[in-house]
C-alpha positions as semicolon CSV with decimal commas, in nm:
position;residue;x (nm);y (nm);z (nm)
1;M;8,219;12,041;4,738
2;L;8,253;11,927;5,101
3;R;8,537;11,695;5,177
4;T;8,523;11,404;5,417
5;P;8,787;11,365;5,689
6;S;8,942;11,079;5,494
7;S;8,993;11,272;5,170
8;S;9,127;11,567;5,363
9;C;9,362;11,333;5,548
10;C;9,500;11,164;5,232
11;E;9,576;11,501;5,068
12;N;9,816;11,597;5,349
13;L;10,179;11,566;5,241
14;P;10,367;11,275;5,398
15;M;10,562;11,361;5,715
16;E;10,923;11,462;5,648
17;F;11,184;11,209;5,760
18;E;11,333;11,438;6,027
19;E;10,989;11,489;6,175
20;R;10,909;11,119;6,147
21;K;11,226;11,024;6,344
22;K;11,071;11,171;6,658
23;Y;10,821;10,882;6,663
24;L;11,068;10,605;6,575
25;G;11,289;10,407;6,811
26;S;11,515;10,100;6,824
27;A;11,427;9,778;7,002
28;K;11,763;9,818;7,186
29;L;11,658;10,139;7,359
30;T;11,633;10,120;7,736
31;I;11,301;10,178;7,905
32;I;11,424;10,512;8,033
33;E;11,545;10,620;7,689
34;A;11,208;10,524;7,542
35;M;11,021;10,721;7,810
36;Q;11,236;11,023;7,735
37;K;11,174;10,995;7,364
38;I;10,797;10,957;7,417
39;D;10,808;11,262;7,643
40;Q;10,989;11,461;7,373
41;N;10,749;11,377;7,093
42;N;10,446;11,437;7,321
43;R;10,242;11,171;7,140
44;G;10,252;10,885;7,385
45;I;10,393;10,638;7,131
46;L;10,707;10,511;6,960
47;Y;10,709;10,289;6,650
48;I;10,990;10,041;6,684
49;V;11,201;9,982;6,375
50;E;11,503;9,790;6,251
51;E;11,810;9,980;6,124
52;S;11,675;9,912;5,773
53;G;11,357;10,100;5,872
54;E;11,132;9,789;5,878
55;M;10,870;9,816;6,151
56;L;10,896;9,568;6,435
57;G;10,613;9,692;6,656
58;S;10,510;9,985;6,881
59;L;10,548;10,103;7,235
60;T;10,314;10,334;7,424
61;D;10,354;10,515;7,756
62;G;10,081;10,275;7,881
63;D;10,288;9,973;7,777
64;I;10,581;10,109;7,976
65;R;10,365;10,192;8,279
66;R;10,213;9,840;8,286
67;W;10,558;9,686;8,260
68;I;10,700;9,894;8,545
69;I;10,395;9,812;8,767
70;R;10,427;9,445;8,687
71;T;10,804;9,407;8,728
72;G;10,904;9,700;8,947
73;K;11,207;9,744;8,724
74;L;11,356;10,030;8,520
75;D;11,644;9,843;8,366
76;G;11,461;9,666;8,082
77;C;11,482;9,741;7,714
78;V;11,216;9,813;7,453
79;E;11,243;9,461;7,303
80;Q;11,097;9,318;7,626
81;V;10,797;9,551;7,633
82;M;10,696;9,648;7,276
83;Y;10,379;9,529;7,110
84;A;10,465;9,325;6,799
85;N;10,123;9,313;6,630
86;T;10,093;9,684;6,556
87;K;9,816;9,780;6,320
88;Y;9,919;9,962;6,002
89;L;9,810;10,059;5,650
90;T;9,992;10,029;5,321
91;E;10,053;10,327;5,092
92;N;9,756;10,239;4,866
93;E;9,530;10,226;5,176
94;R;9,631;10,577;5,292
95;E;9,302;10,738;5,196
96;S;9,112;10,524;5,445
97;A;9,340;10,620;5,736
98;M;9,088;10,832;5,924
99;E;8,803;10,582;5,903
100;Y;9,048;10,305;6,000
101;M;9,170;10,489;6,312
102;L;8,813;10,567;6,414
103;A;8,702;10,206;6,363
104;E;9,005;10,060;6,551
105;N;9,011;10,330;6,817
106;L;9,367;10,432;6,723
107;S;9,522;10,771;6,780
108;S;9,775;10,712;6,500
109;V;9,854;10,469;6,223
110;P;10,188;10,404;6,044
111;I;10,191;10,382;5,664
112;L;10,423;10,109;5,542
113;G;10,606;10,082;5,212
114;A;10,681;9,772;5,009
115;D;10,960;9,655;5,248
116;R;10,751;9,723;5,562
117;E;10,941;10,045;5,623
118;I;10,747;10,332;5,776
119;V;10,708;10,598;5,507
120;D;10,456;10,813;5,697
121;I;10,264;10,833;6,026
122;I;9,914;10,976;6,034
123;F;9,769;11,110;6,359
124;R;9,394;11,117;6,412
125;D;9,376;11,473;6,548
126;G;9,610;11,604;6,278
127;S;9,768;11,861;6,515
128;G;10,116;11,717;6,552
129;R;10,089;11,664;6,925
130;A;9,879;11,467;7,170
131;D;9,552;11,602;7,299
132;A;9,571;11,600;7,675
133;R;9,206;11,688;7,729
134;A;8,986;11,439;7,894
135;S;8,617;11,379;7,871
136;G;8,372;11,172;8,071
137;N;8,270;11,141;8,432
138;A;8,522;10,898;8,573
139;L;8,578;11,120;8,884
140;L;8,211;11,215;8,929
141;G;8,134;11,181;9,302
142;I;8,504;11,120;9,390
143;P;8,617;11,367;9,661
144;V;8,933;11,558;9,576
145;V;9,124;11,711;9,867
146;I;9,385;11,978;9,775
147;M;9,635;12,085;10,034
148;A;9,636;12,464;9,998
149;G;9,743;12,577;10,344
150;G;10,121;12,603;10,317
151;K;10,321;12,927;10,322
152;G;10,522;12,855;10,006
153;T;10,850;12,962;10,151
154;R;11,043;12,850;9,846
155;L;10,860;13,110;9,644
156;Y;10,926;13,404;9,876
157;P;10,884;13,703;9,822
158;F;10,590;13,623;9,589
159;T;10,415;13,445;9,874
160;K;10,456;13,745;10,098
161;I;10,186;13,905;9,886
162;L;9,988;13,608;9,751
163;P;9,922;13,261;9,893
164;K;10,103;13,004;9,692
165;P;9,775;12,852;9,536
166;L;9,687;13,187;9,379
167;I;10,022;13,248;9,212
168;P;9,944;13,256;8,840
169;I;10,097;13,018;8,587
170;G;10,028;13,205;8,269
171;D;9,712;13,395;8,341
172;I;9,542;13,138;8,568
173;P;9,633;13,059;8,933
174;I;9,797;12,718;8,975
175;L;9,515;12,600;9,210
176;E;9,251;12,680;8,949
177;R;9,452;12,493;8,681
178;I;9,475;12,185;8,906
179;I;9,096;12,192;8,978
180;E;9,013;12,240;8,606
181;R;9,214;11,933;8,524
182;F;9,019;11,722;8,775
183;C;8,697;11,872;8,641
184;A;8,788;11,749;8,293
185;Y;8,742;11,397;8,435
186;G;8,409;11,485;8,599
187;A;8,524;11,571;8,946
188;D;8,265;11,785;9,124
189;Q;8,351;11,762;9,496
190;F;8,655;11,958;9,615
191;Y;8,795;12,020;9,961
192;L;9,058;12,284;10,010
193;T;9,265;12,272;10,326
194;V;9,352;12,635;10,399
195;N;9,556;12,825;10,652
196;Y;9,804;13,090;10,527
197;K;9,620;13,387;10,369
198;K;9,306;13,175;10,355
199;E;9,070;13,468;10,315
200;M;9,234;13,560;9,988
201;I;9,177;13,210;9,855
202;K;8,814;13,216;9,969
203;S;8,753;13,557;9,816
204;Y;8,900;13,445;9,476
205;F;8,682;13,136;9,452
206;N;8,368;13,317;9,582
207;E;8,412;13,568;9,305
208;L;8,479;13,293;9,053
209;A;8,148;13,123;9,151
210;P;8,247;12,780;9,018
211;A;7,997;12,517;8,912
212;Y;8,162;12,249;9,121
213;G;8,121;12,202;9,493
214;L;8,395;12,361;9,701
215;R;8,435;12,328;10,074
216;Y;8,707;12,474;10,300
217;V;8,886;12,273;10,563
218;E;9,037;12,536;10,792
219;E;9,353;12,453;10,986
220;E;9,423;12,661;11,294
221;L;9,765;12,510;11,299
222;A;9,951;12,349;11,014
223;L;9,889;11,973;11,039
224;G;10,091;11,840;10,743
225;T;9,977;11,687;10,420
226;A;9,765;11,421;10,589
227;G;9,666;11,571;10,928
228;S;9,405;11,801;10,790
229;L;9,212;11,507;10,639
230;R;9,090;11,430;10,991
231;L;8,925;11,773;10,999
232;I;8,681;11,676;10,728
233;E;8,348;11,585;10,885
234;E;8,204;11,391;10,593
235;K;8,238;11,013;10,594
236;F;8,336;10,890;10,253
237;D;8,247;10,554;10,099
238;V;8,453;10,590;9,781
239;P;8,827;10,648;9,728
240;V;8,958;10,995;9,810
241;I;9,211;11,176;9,591
242;V;9,464;11,394;9,778
243;S;9,682;11,646;9,587
244;N;9,937;11,914;9,656
245;C;9,843;12,264;9,540
246;D;10,168;12,338;9,358
247;T;10,202;12,059;9,109
248;L;10,041;11,987;8,770
249;I;10,024;11,621;8,686
250;E;9,954;11,521;8,325
251;A;9,823;11,173;8,385
252;D;9,504;11,004;8,288
253;Y;9,318;11,035;8,615
254;E;9,061;10,782;8,512
255;K;9,340;10,523;8,475
256;V;9,491;10,625;8,806
257;L;9,164;10,559;8,987
258;A;9,104;10,240;8,792
259;Y;9,454;10,111;8,887
260;H;9,392;10,191;9,252
261;R;9,065;10,003;9,252
262;E;9,174;9,704;9,046
263;S;9,493;9,664;9,255
264;H;9,299;9,673;9,581
265;N;9,547;9,922;9,726
266;A;9,498;10,085;10,058
267;L;9,695;10,382;9,920
268;T;9,822;10,459;9,572
269;I;10,105;10,709;9,518
270;V;10,141;10,878;9,179
271;A;10,517;10,865;9,115
272;A;10,717;11,044;8,839
273;L;11,040;10,930;8,684
274;K;11,331;11,155;8,772
275;N;11,656;11,142;8,578
276;T;11,952;11,303;8,747
277;T;12,295;11,336;8,585
278;I;12,596;11,340;8,815
279;P;12,808;11,628;8,682
280;Y;13,139;11,452;8,756
281;G;13,326;11,141;8,665
282;V;13,235;10,865;8,911
283;I;13,497;10,624;9,040
284;H;13,410;10,266;9,128
285;S;13,654;10,096;9,360
286;K;13,715;9,770;9,544
287;E;13,933;9,646;9,826
288;Q;14,263;9,822;9,905
289;G;14,144;10,135;9,723
290;I;14,189;9,975;9,381
291;V;13,992;10,149;9,106
292;S;13,779;9,896;8,922
293;S;13,622;10,132;8,669
294;M;13,530;10,493;8,596
295;E;13,208;10,632;8,465
296;E;13,177;10,980;8,316
297;K;12,871;11,181;8,427
298;P;12,639;10,884;8,483
299;C;12,260;10,929;8,483
300;M;12,068;10,795;8,780
301;S;11,695;10,731;8,756
302;Y;11,441;10,715;9,037
303;F;11,066;10,742;9,086
304;I;10,975;11,041;9,304
305;N;10,660;11,122;9,495
306;T;10,446;11,376;9,306
307;G;10,225;11,457;9,604
308;M;9,914;11,304;9,439
309;Y;9,750;11,004;9,621
310;V;9,438;10,792;9,611
311;I;9,337;10,654;9,949
312;C;9,060;10,413;10,052
313;P;8,834;10,598;10,296
314;E;8,866;10,343;10,582
315;Y;9,232;10,419;10,614
316;I;9,182;10,789;10,682
317;K;9,090;10,705;11,043
318;R;9,448;10,586;11,097
319;I;9,565;10,945;11,070
320;P;9,609;11,081;11,424
321;K;9,405;11,382;11,519
322;G;9,541;11,717;11,613
323;R;9,906;11,675;11,528
324;V;10,138;11,715;11,229
325;Y;10,117;11,406;11,009
326;H;10,210;11,370;10,646
327;M;10,092;11,139;10,368
328;T;10,437;10,983;10,366
329;D;10,395;10,900;10,740
330;L;10,068;10,731;10,652
331;A;10,226;10,536;10,368
332;E;10,505;10,407;10,592
333;A;10,258;10,313;10,867
334;L;10,040;10,120;10,623
335;I;10,344;9,939;10,482
336;A;10,451;9,848;10,831
337;D;10,107;9,706;10,898
338;G;10,118;9,491;10,587
339;C;9,865;9,702;10,394
340;K;9,908;9,732;10,020
341;V;10,060;10,061;9,904
342;G;10,094;10,090;9,528
343;M;10,272;10,320;9,284
344;Y;10,126;10,458;8,961
345;P;10,426;10,562;8,746
346;I;10,427;10,859;8,508
347;S;10,696;11,009;8,292
348;E;10,933;11,290;8,391
349;N;10,760;11,551;8,174
350;S;10,419;11,454;8,309
351;F;10,501;11,614;8,646
352;W;10,544;11,990;8,691
353;D;10,637;12,135;9,028
354;M;10,593;12,512;9,069
355;G;10,752;12,506;9,417
356;E;11,069;12,670;9,280
357;F;11,117;12,963;9,046
358;K;11,304;12,759;8,787
359;E;11,025;12,501;8,773
360;M;10,762;12,778;8,756
361;K;10,935;12,911;8,441
362;K;10,938;12,564;8,283
363;M;10,570;12,518;8,358
364;E;10,479;12,855;8,209
365;D;10,683;12,781;7,893
366;R;10,509;12,442;7,861
367;I;10,168;12,607;7,899
368;N;10,256;12,879;7,645
369;H;10,344;12,604;7,395
370;G;10,009;12,433;7,455
371;F;10,144;12,116;7,620
372;V;9,967;12,168;7,957
373;R;9,597;12,226;7,978
374;G;9,377;12,295;8,272
């Protein structure tokens, strides 16, 4: 006898408490702590509970992102951001979980006991982790420019043999992984700015014979991360995405583009949270050298530039021709002129930089565990 998704779902054993704890958090958590916990569980959500276990609400990575964009702050707590009217099912409704999630467009649903405590969490895909794959055509017709001309000096001696964009992460070159991720959102127009070992890059993609459109922007001299945009002859009438060739960014590209358009930004920078622990005790002092307090190994949090941008086409002409000019130079010039430059925040584990050997190893490990897809 064939079983429906719902009956299969309800026959699964409830999640063990230790596993369930990964998806639970306190309302007193800071925003940064919540982001870190969401990163660790790789599900994009926390269910917020009292010490007694009673559910108070939920918090998604999208909730955090919208709060940061709205307030510009990192020092809030979950209580300020969480969604209180979280949908749930009771234990005797467990069998209808799959139909309920499909009907309500939920990726997960908590199962509550008699005292509103979370006794189980059911995920729609049933895999134990989030599905990072995208579908749809949100980026169809959106030009994607990938800066692939650098020498990759931080990865020497690898880059003495291969250009940085062709260095494999797992069994696929980093550049191909980046392109595949854009293609998952329907992107079909790519421009590669090339210089160092450009013939090797061309040969690889010629042999690959991709279904998407691929054009080469050849730099005779290195022009920086923005300078080569002026070498593109086409005139665009839609936003242009610019990306480095050595970073994987696990963001919802459809939402990035939508945020850029809805915010009416001239330029949007995708920014990742970076937590840095000072490995020493820090001394705080006041006048006359008096120590006011001491702090042991404090953690400092910032948003860093991932090297991915969305730019309105009319601002490309502000890039000077024929000289080195970076996207950061353009951002500063736009800000100085009163143009709107926005930030789209992502979590720390959504940004992977292969520019250093240690980061390459982390990226490979994450891919091997199935957390990064092309």
